[in-house]
Amino acid sequence: MGKGVIWATAEDLARNRGRVLSLYRQILRSLNSPDLPLNLAARLAKKAEARAIFVVASEERSLHNIDDLIDAAHYSLSLLRKGEIPKYIQ
């Protein structure tokens, strides 16, 4: 991302697109893990919450906020892989 720039350009958004899609897919796959203490209805609800978060975040144009959202997604993914449910989607 550009240094000294506050708002994301089309190039910045295009550069992050693959990374964000990958995180999104990994989070949805991780919600299917048998290690999580969730029944089918809870899993579907958590997937819907994750989709909603990504849809709302897709409108973000601040470089700092985009970085924070990606960091939060990485952290949530690490918790899901440990068999824990992140607090923001509990």
Coordinates of N, CA, C and O in Angstrom, one line a residue:
M1 N 0.8 -1.2 0.0 CA 0.0 0.0 0.0 C 0.9 1.2 0.0 O 2.0 1.2 0.6
G2 N 0.4 2.3 -0.6 CA 1.2 3.5 -0.7 C 1.5 4.1 0.6 O 0.7 4.1 1.5
K3 N 2.7 4.7 0.7 CA 3.1 5.3 1.9 C 2.7 6.8 1.9 O 2.8 7.5 0.9
G4 N 2.2 7.3 3.0 CA 1.8 8.6 3.1 C 0.4 8.9 2.6 O -0.2 10.0 2.7
V5 N -0.3 7.8 2.1 CA -1.6 8.0 1.5 C -2.6 7.4 2.5 O -2.3 6.4 3.1
I6 N -3.7 8.1 2.7 CA -4.7 7.7 3.7 C -5.7 6.8 3.1 O -6.1 5.8 3.7
W7 N -6.2 7.1 1.9 CA -7.3 6.4 1.2 C -6.7 5.4 0.2 O -5.8 5.7 -0.5
A8 N -7.4 4.3 0.1 CA -7.0 3.2 -0.8 C -7.3 3.6 -2.2 O -8.3 4.2 -2.5
T9 N -6.4 3.3 -3.1 CA -6.6 3.5 -4.5 C -7.1 2.2 -5.1 O -7.1 1.2 -4.4
A10 N -7.5 2.3 -6.3 CA -8.0 1.0 -7.0 C -6.9 0.0 -7.0 O -7.2 -1.2 -6.9
E11 N -5.6 0.4 -7.2 CA -4.5 -0.5 -7.2 C -4.4 -1.2 -5.8 O -4.1 -2.4 -5.8
D12 N -4.5 -0.5 -4.8 CA -4.4 -1.1 -3.4 C -5.5 -2.1 -3.2 O -5.3 -3.2 -2.7
L13 N -6.7 -1.8 -3.6 CA -7.9 -2.7 -3.5 C -7.7 -3.9 -4.3 O -7.9 -5.0 -3.8
A14 N -7.2 -3.8 -5.5 CA -6.9 -4.9 -6.4 C -5.8 -5.8 -5.8 O -5.9 -7.0 -5.9
R15 N -4.8 -5.2 -5.2 CA -3.7 -5.9 -4.6 C -4.1 -6.8 -3.4 O -3.6 -7.9 -3.2
N16 N -5.1 -6.3 -2.7 CA -5.6 -7.0 -1.5 C -6.7 -8.0 -1.8 O -7.0 -8.8 -0.9
R17 N -7.3 -7.9 -2.9 CA -8.4 -8.8 -3.2 C -8.2 -10.2 -3.0 O -9.0 -10.9 -2.4
G18 N -7.1 -10.8 -3.6 CA -6.8 -12.2 -3.5 C -6.6 -12.6 -2.0 O -7.0 -13.7 -1.6
R19 N -5.9 -11.8 -1.3 CA -5.6 -12.0 0.1 C -6.9 -12.1 0.9 O -7.0 -13.0 1.8
V20 N -7.7 -11.1 0.7 CA -9.0 -11.1 1.5 C -9.9 -12.2 1.1 O -10.5 -12.9 2.0
L21 N -10.0 -12.6 -0.2 CA -10.8 -13.7 -0.6 C -10.3 -15.0 0.0 O -11.0 -15.9 0.5
S22 N -9.0 -15.1 0.1 CA -8.4 -16.3 0.7 C -8.7 -16.4 2.2 O -9.1 -17.5 2.7
L23 N -8.6 -15.3 2.9 CA -8.9 -15.3 4.3 C -10.4 -15.6 4.5 O -10.8 -16.4 5.4
Y24 N -11.3 -15.1 3.7 CA -12.7 -15.3 3.8 C -13.0 -16.8 3.6 O -13.7 -17.4 4.4
R25 N -12.4 -17.4 2.6 CA -12.6 -18.9 2.4 C -12.1 -19.7 3.5 O -12.7 -20.7 4.0
Q26 N -10.9 -19.3 4.0 CA -10.3 -20.1 5.1 C -11.1 -20.0 6.4 O -11.3 -21.0 7.1
I27 N -11.7 -18.8 6.6 CA -12.6 -18.7 7.8 C -13.8 -19.5 7.7 O -14.2 -20.2 8.6
L28 N -14.4 -19.5 6.5 CA -15.6 -20.3 6.3 C -15.3 -21.8 6.4 O -16.1 -22.5 7.0
R29 N -14.2 -22.2 5.9 CA -13.8 -23.6 6.0 C -13.5 -24.0 7.5 O -13.9 -25.1 7.9
S30 N -12.9 -23.1 8.2 CA -12.5 -23.3 9.6 C -13.8 -23.4 10.5 O -13.8 -24.1 11.5
L31 N -14.8 -22.7 10.1 CA -16.1 -22.8 10.8 C -16.7 -24.2 10.7 O -17.6 -24.6 11.5
N32 N -16.3 -25.0 9.7 CA -16.8 -26.4 9.6 C -16.0 -27.4 10.4 O -16.4 -28.6 10.4
S33 N -15.0 -26.9 11.1 CA -14.2 -27.8 11.8 C -14.9 -28.6 12.9 O -15.7 -28.0 13.7
P34 N -14.7 -29.9 13.0 CA -15.4 -30.7 14.1 C -14.8 -30.3 15.5 O -15.4 -30.7 16.5
D35 N -13.7 -29.6 15.6 CA -13.1 -29.2 16.8 C -13.9 -28.1 17.5 O -13.8 -27.9 18.7
L36 N -14.7 -27.4 16.7 CA -15.5 -26.3 17.3 C -16.8 -26.9 17.9 O -17.5 -27.7 17.3
P37 N -17.1 -26.4 19.1 CA -18.3 -26.9 19.8 C -19.6 -26.2 19.3 O -20.3 -25.5 20.0
L38 N -20.0 -26.5 18.0 CA -21.1 -25.9 17.4 C -22.0 -26.9 16.7 O -21.5 -27.8 16.1
N39 N -23.3 -26.7 16.8 CA -24.2 -27.6 16.1 C -24.4 -27.0 14.7 O -23.9 -25.9 14.4
L40 N -25.2 -27.7 13.8 CA -25.3 -27.2 12.5 C -25.9 -25.8 12.4 O -25.4 -24.9 11.6
A41 N -27.0 -25.5 13.2 CA -27.6 -24.2 13.1 C -26.6 -23.1 13.6 O -26.6 -22.0 13.0
A42 N -25.8 -23.4 14.6 CA -24.9 -22.4 15.1 C -23.8 -22.2 14.0 O -23.3 -21.1 13.8
R43 N -23.3 -23.3 13.4 CA -22.3 -23.1 12.3 C -22.8 -22.2 11.2 O -22.1 -21.4 10.7
L44 N -24.1 -22.5 10.8 CA -24.7 -21.6 9.7 C -24.8 -20.2 10.1 O -24.6 -19.3 9.3
A45 N -25.2 -20.0 11.4 CA -25.3 -18.6 11.9 C -23.9 -17.9 11.9 O -23.8 -16.7 11.6
K46 N -22.9 -18.6 12.3 CA -21.5 -18.1 12.4 C -21.0 -17.7 11.0 O -20.4 -16.7 10.8
K47 N -21.4 -18.6 10.0 CA -21.0 -18.3 8.6 C -21.7 -17.1 8.1 O -21.1 -16.3 7.4
A48 N -22.9 -16.9 8.5 CA -23.7 -15.7 8.0 C -23.1 -14.5 8.7 O -23.0 -13.4 8.0
E49 N -22.7 -14.6 9.9 CA -22.0 -13.4 10.6 C -20.7 -13.1 9.9 O -20.4 -11.9 9.7
A50 N -19.9 -14.1 9.6 CA -18.6 -13.9 8.9 C -18.9 -13.2 7.5 O -18.2 -12.3 7.2
R51 N -19.9 -13.7 6.8 CA -20.2 -13.1 5.5 C -20.6 -11.6 5.7 O -20.1 -10.8 4.9
A52 N -21.4 -11.3 6.7 CA -21.8 -10.0 6.9 C -20.7 -9.1 7.2 O -20.6 -7.9 6.8
I53 N -19.7 -9.6 8.0 CA -18.6 -8.8 8.4 C -17.7 -8.5 7.1 O -17.3 -7.3 6.9
F54 N -17.5 -9.4 6.3 CA -16.8 -9.2 5.1 C -17.5 -8.3 4.1 O -16.9 -7.5 3.4
V55 N -18.8 -8.4 4.0 CA -19.6 -7.5 3.1 C -19.5 -6.1 3.6 O -19.2 -5.1 2.8
V56 N -19.6 -5.8 4.9 CA -19.5 -4.5 5.4 C -18.1 -4.0 5.3 O -17.8 -2.8 4.9
A57 N -17.1 -4.8 5.5 CA -15.7 -4.4 5.4 C -15.3 -4.1 4.0 O -14.3 -3.4 3.8
S58 N -16.0 -4.7 3.0 CA -15.6 -4.5 1.6 C -15.8 -3.0 1.2 O -15.3 -2.6 0.2
E59 N -16.6 -2.3 2.0 CA -16.8 -0.9 1.6 C -15.8 0.0 2.2 O -15.8 1.2 2.0
E60 N -14.9 -0.5 3.0 CA -13.8 0.3 3.7 C -12.8 0.8 2.7 O -12.4 0.1 1.8
R61 N -12.4 2.1 2.8 CA -11.5 2.7 1.9 C -10.3 3.3 2.6 O -9.4 3.8 2.0
S62 N -10.2 3.2 3.9 CA -9.0 3.7 4.7 C -8.0 2.6 4.7 O -8.2 1.5 5.1
L63 N -6.7 3.0 4.3 CA -5.7 2.0 4.3 C -5.4 1.4 5.7 O -5.2 0.2 5.9
H64 N -5.5 2.2 6.7 CA -5.2 1.8 8.1 C -6.3 0.8 8.6 O -6.0 -0.2 9.2
N65 N -7.5 1.1 8.2 CA -8.6 0.3 8.6 C -8.6 -1.1 7.9 O -8.9 -2.1 8.4
I66 N -8.2 -1.0 6.6 CA -8.1 -2.3 5.8 C -7.0 -3.2 6.5 O -7.2 -4.4 6.6
D67 N -5.9 -2.6 6.9 CA -4.8 -3.3 7.5 C -5.3 -3.9 8.8 O -5.0 -5.1 9.1
D68 N -6.1 -3.2 9.6 CA -6.6 -3.6 10.9 C -7.6 -4.8 10.7 O -7.6 -5.8 11.4
L69 N -8.4 -4.7 9.6 CA -9.4 -5.7 9.3 C -8.7 -7.0 8.9 O -9.1 -8.1 9.3
I70 N -7.6 -6.9 8.1 CA -6.9 -8.1 7.7 C -6.2 -8.7 8.9 O -6.2 -9.9 9.1
D71 N -5.6 -7.9 9.8 CA -5.0 -8.4 11.0 C -6.0 -9.2 11.9 O -5.7 -10.2 12.4
A72 N -7.2 -8.6 12.0 CA -8.3 -9.2 12.8 C -8.7 -10.5 12.2 O -9.0 -11.5 12.9
A73 N -8.7 -10.6 10.9 CA -9.1 -11.8 10.2 C -8.1 -12.9 10.4 O -8.4 -14.1 10.7
H74 N -6.8 -12.5 10.4 CA -5.7 -13.5 10.6 C -5.8 -14.0 12.1 O -5.6 -15.2 12.3
Y75 N -6.0 -13.1 13.0 CA -6.1 -13.5 14.4 C -7.3 -14.4 14.6 O -7.2 -15.5 15.3
S76 N -8.5 -14.1 14.1 CA -9.7 -14.9 14.2 C -9.4 -16.3 13.6 O -9.8 -17.3 14.1
L77 N -8.7 -16.3 12.5 CA -8.4 -17.6 11.8 C -7.5 -18.5 12.7 O -7.7 -19.7 12.8
S78 N -6.6 -17.8 13.3 CA -5.7 -18.6 14.2 C -6.5 -19.2 15.4 O -6.2 -20.3 15.8
L79 N -7.4 -18.5 16.0 CA -8.3 -19.0 17.0 C -9.2 -20.1 16.5 O -9.3 -21.1 17.2
L80 N -9.7 -20.0 15.4 CA -10.6 -21.0 14.8 C -9.8 -22.3 14.6 O -10.3 -23.4 14.9
R81 N -8.6 -22.2 14.2 CA -7.7 -23.4 13.9 C -7.4 -24.1 15.2 O -7.1 -25.3 15.3
K82 N -7.4 -23.3 16.4 CA -7.1 -23.9 17.7 C -8.4 -24.5 18.3 O -8.3 -25.1 19.4
G83 N -9.5 -24.4 17.6 CA -10.8 -24.9 18.1 C -11.5 -23.9 19.0 O -12.4 -24.3 19.7
E84 N -11.2 -22.7 19.0 CA -11.8 -21.6 19.8 C -12.7 -20.7 18.8 O -12.4 -20.6 17.7
I85 N -13.7 -20.1 19.4 CA -14.5 -19.2 18.7 C -14.1 -17.8 19.0 O -14.1 -17.4 20.2
P86 N -13.7 -17.0 18.0 CA -13.4 -15.6 18.3 C -14.5 -14.8 19.0 O -15.7 -15.1 18.7
K87 N -14.2 -13.9 19.9 CA -15.3 -13.2 20.6 C -16.2 -12.4 19.8 O -17.4 -12.3 20.0
Y88 N -15.7 -11.8 18.7 CA -16.6 -11.0 17.9 C -17.7 -11.8 17.1 O -18.6 -11.2 16.6
I89 N -17.5 -13.1 17.0 CA -18.6 -13.9 16.3 C -19.2 -14.9 17.3 O -19.8 -15.9 16.9
Q90 N -19.0 -14.7 18.6 CA -19.6 -15.6 19.6 C -21.0 -15.3 19.8 O -21.5 -14.2 19.7

